[in-house]
mmCIF file of C-alpha atoms in Angstrom:
data_model
loop_
_atom_site.group_PDB
_atom_site.id
_atom_site.type_symbol
_atom_site.label_atom_id
_atom_site.label_comp_id
_atom_site.label_asym_id
_atom_site.label_seq_id
_atom_site.Cartn_x
_atom_site.Cartn_y
_atom_site.Cartn_z
ATOM 1 C CA MET A 3 20.360 -11.214 -2.164
ATOM 2 C CA VAL A 4 15.900 -11.197 -3.096
ATOM 3 C CA PRO A 5 14.782 -9.817 -0.286
ATOM 4 C CA HIS A 6 12.018 -11.383 0.312
ATOM 5 C CA VAL A 7 7.815 -10.333 2.525
ATOM 6 C CA ALA A 8 6.239 -13.218 4.177
ATOM 7 C CA LEU A 9 2.148 -12.649 3.339
ATOM 8 C CA THR A 10 -0.110 -13.211 5.968
ATOM 9 C CA GLY A 11 -4.724 -12.303 5.513
ATOM 10 C CA PRO A 12 -5.985 -12.209 2.672
ATOM 11 C CA LEU A 13 -3.222 -12.789 -0.139
ATOM 12 C CA SER A 14 -2.201 -15.635 1.696
ATOM 13 C CA ASP A 15 -2.346 -19.322 2.891
ATOM 14 C CA PRO A 16 -2.071 -20.741 6.484
ATOM 15 C CA ALA A 17 1.012 -22.018 6.008
ATOM 16 C CA ARG A 18 2.078 -18.422 5.967
ATOM 17 C CA THR A 19 4.093 -18.415 2.717
ATOM 18 C CA VAL A 20 7.715 -15.931 2.146
ATOM 19 C CA MET A 21 8.545 -15.177 -1.452
ATOM 20 C CA PRO A 22 10.503 -13.557 -3.153
ATOM 21 C CA VAL A 23 9.204 -9.518 -3.198
ATOM 22 C CA ASN A 24 9.923 -9.044 -7.468
ATOM 23 C CA GLU A 25 7.540 -13.068 -7.624
ATOM 24 C CA HIS A 26 4.084 -10.744 -5.591
ATOM 25 C CA PRO A 27 1.552 -11.521 -7.806
ATOM 26 C CA ASP A 28 0.698 -8.492 -8.742
ATOM 27 C CA PRO A 29 3.005 -7.726 -11.388
ATOM 28 C CA THR A 30 2.508 -3.564 -11.111
ATOM 29 C CA LEU A 31 4.082 -4.015 -7.751
ATOM 30 C CA CYS A 32 7.390 -5.033 -8.973
ATOM 31 C CA HIS A 33 6.900 -3.335 -11.919
ATOM 32 C CA LEU A 34 6.851 -0.057 -9.278
ATOM 33 C CA ASN A 35 9.024 -2.224 -6.943
ATOM 34 C CA GLU A 36 11.742 -2.019 -9.952
ATOM 35 C CA THR A 37 11.159 1.169 -12.008
ATOM 36 C CA VAL A 38 10.708 3.179 -9.202
ATOM 37 C CA LEU A 39 11.968 2.650 -6.070
ATOM 38 C CA GLU A 40 14.882 0.371 -7.042
ATOM 39 C CA ALA A 41 15.750 2.750 -9.931
ATOM 40 C CA ASN A 42 15.711 5.594 -6.789
ATOM 41 C CA GLY A 43 18.009 3.458 -4.816
ATOM 42 C CA TRP A 44 15.025 3.133 -2.779
ATOM 43 C CA PRO A 45 14.245 -0.414 -1.419
ATOM 44 C CA PRO A 46 11.702 -2.831 -2.587
ATOM 45 C CA PHE A 47 8.403 -3.389 -1.121
ATOM 46 C CA SER A 48 8.498 -5.632 2.302
ATOM 47 C CA GLY A 49 7.327 -6.145 5.234
ATOM 48 C CA THR A 50 3.609 -6.955 4.571
ATOM 49 C CA PHE A 51 0.840 -6.784 7.469
ATOM 50 C CA ASP A 52 -2.408 -7.122 7.367
ATOM 51 C CA LEU A 53 -4.897 -4.125 7.713
ATOM 52 C CA LEU A 54 -7.922 -6.187 9.445
ATOM 53 C CA SER A 55 -6.074 -8.294 11.879
ATOM 54 C CA ASP A 56 -6.596 -7.895 15.918
ATOM 55 C CA GLY A 57 -2.557 -8.384 15.671
ATOM 56 C CA ARG A 58 -0.221 -6.975 16.686
ATOM 57 C CA PHE A 59 0.562 -4.228 13.981
ATOM 58 C CA ASP A 60 4.118 -3.302 14.037
ATOM 59 C CA LEU A 61 5.851 -0.746 11.002
ATOM 60 C CA PRO A 62 9.595 1.494 11.421
ATOM 61 C CA THR A 63 8.331 5.011 12.793
ATOM 62 C CA GLN A 64 11.080 5.789 9.517
ATOM 63 C CA GLN A 65 9.358 7.781 6.750
ATOM 64 C CA GLY A 66 8.734 6.342 4.065
ATOM 65 C CA VAL A 67 5.453 4.726 1.090
ATOM 66 C CA TYR A 68 3.946 1.822 1.866
ATOM 67 C CA VAL A 69 0.784 1.138 -0.681
ATOM 68 C CA PHE A 70 -2.301 -0.940 0.347
ATOM 69 C CA LEU A 71 -3.313 -4.451 -1.311
ATOM 70 C CA ALA A 72 -6.733 -4.805 -1.757
ATOM 71 C CA GLY A 73 -7.750 -8.449 -0.582
ATOM 72 C CA GLY A 74 -9.501 -11.456 -3.039
ATOM 73 C CA LYS A 75 -9.429 -9.995 -6.828
ATOM 74 C CA LYS A 76 -7.634 -7.812 -8.833
ATOM 75 C CA ILE A 77 -8.881 -3.673 -9.918
ATOM 76 C CA ALA A 78 -10.337 -3.333 -12.809
ATOM 77 C CA TYR A 79 -9.022 -0.248 -14.097
ATOM 78 C CA PRO A 80 -9.226 1.755 -17.432
ATOM 79 C CA ARG A 81 -5.667 0.165 -18.494
ATOM 80 C CA GLY A 82 -4.801 -3.870 -17.154
ATOM 81 C CA GLU A 83 -5.865 -5.054 -13.139
ATOM 82 C CA SER A 84 -3.973 -4.312 -10.190
ATOM 83 C CA SER A 85 -4.775 -5.427 -6.552
ATOM 84 C CA ILE A 86 -2.748 -1.961 -4.986
ATOM 85 C CA VAL A 87 -6.356 0.281 -3.783
ATOM 86 C CA TYR A 88 -3.350 3.288 -2.387
ATOM 87 C CA LEU A 89 -0.740 4.936 -2.275
ATOM 88 C CA GLY A 90 0.609 7.047 1.020
ATOM 89 C CA LYS A 91 3.472 8.115 2.243
ATOM 90 C CA GLY A 92 4.541 8.576 6.180
ATOM 91 C CA GLU A 93 6.718 11.493 7.406
ATOM 92 C CA GLY A 94 9.171 12.269 9.351
ATOM 93 C CA GLY A 95 8.031 13.487 12.967
ATOM 94 C CA ARG A 96 4.590 12.093 12.816
ATOM 95 C CA ARG A 97 6.290 8.821 13.931
ATOM 96 C CA GLY A 98 6.210 7.765 9.920
ATOM 97 C CA VAL A 99 5.007 5.013 8.565
ATOM 98 C CA ARG A 100 3.920 3.181 11.427
ATOM 99 C CA GLY A 101 2.535 6.695 12.844
ATOM 100 C CA ARG A 102 0.384 6.935 9.263
ATOM 101 C CA VAL A 103 -0.245 3.509 8.794
ATOM 102 C CA GLY A 104 -1.850 3.065 12.005
ATOM 103 C CA ARG A 105 -4.430 6.471 11.520
ATOM 104 C CA HIS A 106 -5.571 4.780 8.726
ATOM 105 C CA ARG A 107 -6.174 1.305 10.553
ATOM 106 C CA GLY A 108 -8.049 2.735 13.231
ATOM 107 C CA TYR A 109 -10.510 4.058 10.723
ATOM 108 C CA ILE A 110 -10.612 0.921 8.988
ATOM 109 C CA LYS A 111 -11.661 -0.843 12.216
ATOM 110 C CA GLN A 112 -14.342 1.370 13.784
ATOM 111 C CA GLY A 113 -15.684 -0.050 9.686
ATOM 112 C CA PRO A 114 -17.964 1.893 7.721
ATOM 113 C CA HIS A 115 -19.888 4.703 9.219
ATOM 114 C CA GLU A 116 -23.519 4.813 9.148
ATOM 115 C CA ARG A 117 -23.699 8.674 7.705
ATOM 116 C CA TYR A 118 -21.215 9.036 5.167
ATOM 117 C CA VAL A 119 -18.570 7.666 3.140
ATOM 118 C CA MET A 120 -15.395 7.332 4.815
ATOM 119 C CA HIS A 121 -12.648 7.413 3.060
ATOM 120 C CA PRO A 122 -12.173 5.467 -0.167
ATOM 121 C CA ALA A 123 -9.201 2.915 0.468
ATOM 122 C CA HIS A 124 -10.586 2.454 3.802
ATOM 123 C CA GLU A 125 -13.867 1.578 2.459
ATOM 124 C CA TRP A 126 -12.281 -1.027 -0.271
ATOM 125 C CA ILE A 127 -9.879 -2.658 2.529
ATOM 126 C CA MET A 128 -13.475 -2.604 4.721
ATOM 127 C CA ALA A 129 -14.158 -4.492 1.576
ATOM 128 C CA ARG A 130 -12.490 -7.608 0.513
ATOM 129 C CA GLY A 131 -9.435 -7.034 3.835
ATOM 130 C CA GLY A 132 -6.588 -6.195 2.730
ATOM 131 C CA SER A 133 -2.421 -5.865 3.374
ATOM 132 C CA VAL A 134 0.294 -3.552 3.385
ATOM 133 C CA LEU A 135 3.265 -3.433 2.690
ATOM 134 C CA TYR A 136 5.887 -0.294 2.893
ATOM 135 C CA SER A 137 9.150 1.160 1.920
ATOM 136 C CA LEU A 138 11.788 3.069 4.040
ATOM 137 C CA ALA A 139 13.431 6.228 2.721
ATOM 138 C CA PRO A 140 17.306 6.297 2.671
ATOM 139 C CA ASP A 141 19.587 8.922 4.554
ATOM 140 C CA GLY A 142 18.603 12.205 2.573
ATOM 141 C CA SER A 143 15.060 11.123 1.107
ATOM 142 C CA GLY A 144 11.644 12.706 0.489
ATOM 143 C CA SER A 145 9.079 10.080 0.994
ATOM 144 C CA ALA A 146 7.251 13.090 -0.490
ATOM 145 C CA GLY A 147 8.898 13.243 -3.701
ATOM 146 C CA MET A 148 9.056 9.590 -4.079
ATOM 147 C CA GLU A 149 5.041 9.096 -3.210
ATOM 148 C CA ARG A 150 4.274 11.079 -6.082
ATOM 149 C CA LYS A 151 6.802 9.625 -8.621
ATOM 150 C CA LEU A 152 5.171 6.209 -7.621
ATOM 151 C CA ARG A 153 1.681 7.261 -8.070
ATOM 152 C CA GLU A 154 2.291 8.722 -11.369
ATOM 153 C CA ALA A 155 3.882 5.427 -12.298
ATOM 154 C CA PHE A 156 0.815 3.624 -11.331
ATOM 155 C CA LYS A 157 -1.145 5.915 -13.229
ATOM 156 C CA LEU A 158 0.875 5.471 -16.778
ATOM 157 C CA LEU A 159 0.366 1.825 -16.614
ATOM 158 C CA HIS A 160 -3.423 1.852 -15.322
ATOM 159 C CA ARG A 161 -4.496 5.853 -16.812
ATOM 160 C CA THR A 162 -4.891 6.210 -12.957
ATOM 161 C CA ARG A 163 -5.081 6.772 -9.775
ATOM 162 C CA PRO A 164 -5.601 3.548 -7.700
ATOM 163 C CA VAL A 165 -9.067 3.956 -6.239
ATOM 164 C CA GLY A 166 -8.133 4.943 -3.271
ATOM 165 C CA ASN A 167 -5.980 7.562 -4.581
ATOM 166 C CA GLY A 168 -8.813 9.557 -6.569
ATOM 167 C CA ILE A 169 -9.827 8.875 -10.182
ATOM 168 C CA ASP A 170 -8.764 10.989 -13.060
ATOM 169 C CA ALA A 171 -10.651 8.639 -16.467
#
């Protein structure tokens, strides 16, 4: 059975499309699902939520990893393009994925600060809209190690980290 993800917000049509997650329009996301998450016994990214919507934001409290996707055109990286802005982790004990993403979302929804530049991922999402997908850690797996593997795989593909995680090139 192929997992499905409902796309909402800037990445979707008004009818709220459902598609297999491995057929997502961003090939980098599909690559990370197959070669990093699934290869290490993790489920693929799923559960799309619009980061700018005022709707209910019901993410799981377990530990796991998440990805922020920018709305609109893909981001040009030194090698190729991707809609991935940020790769992060939600640890257990701090309300997991829900707590971490909820904190990011709170800053994003406050809007730009007049005196200083905010977190790069927040600036990108405020400017272009975006969504979040997550993958929950299987029993006994730490999310910090998986976050590191995802960032390294992204870096190998694009010669840099996602723009929200800092720039190497």
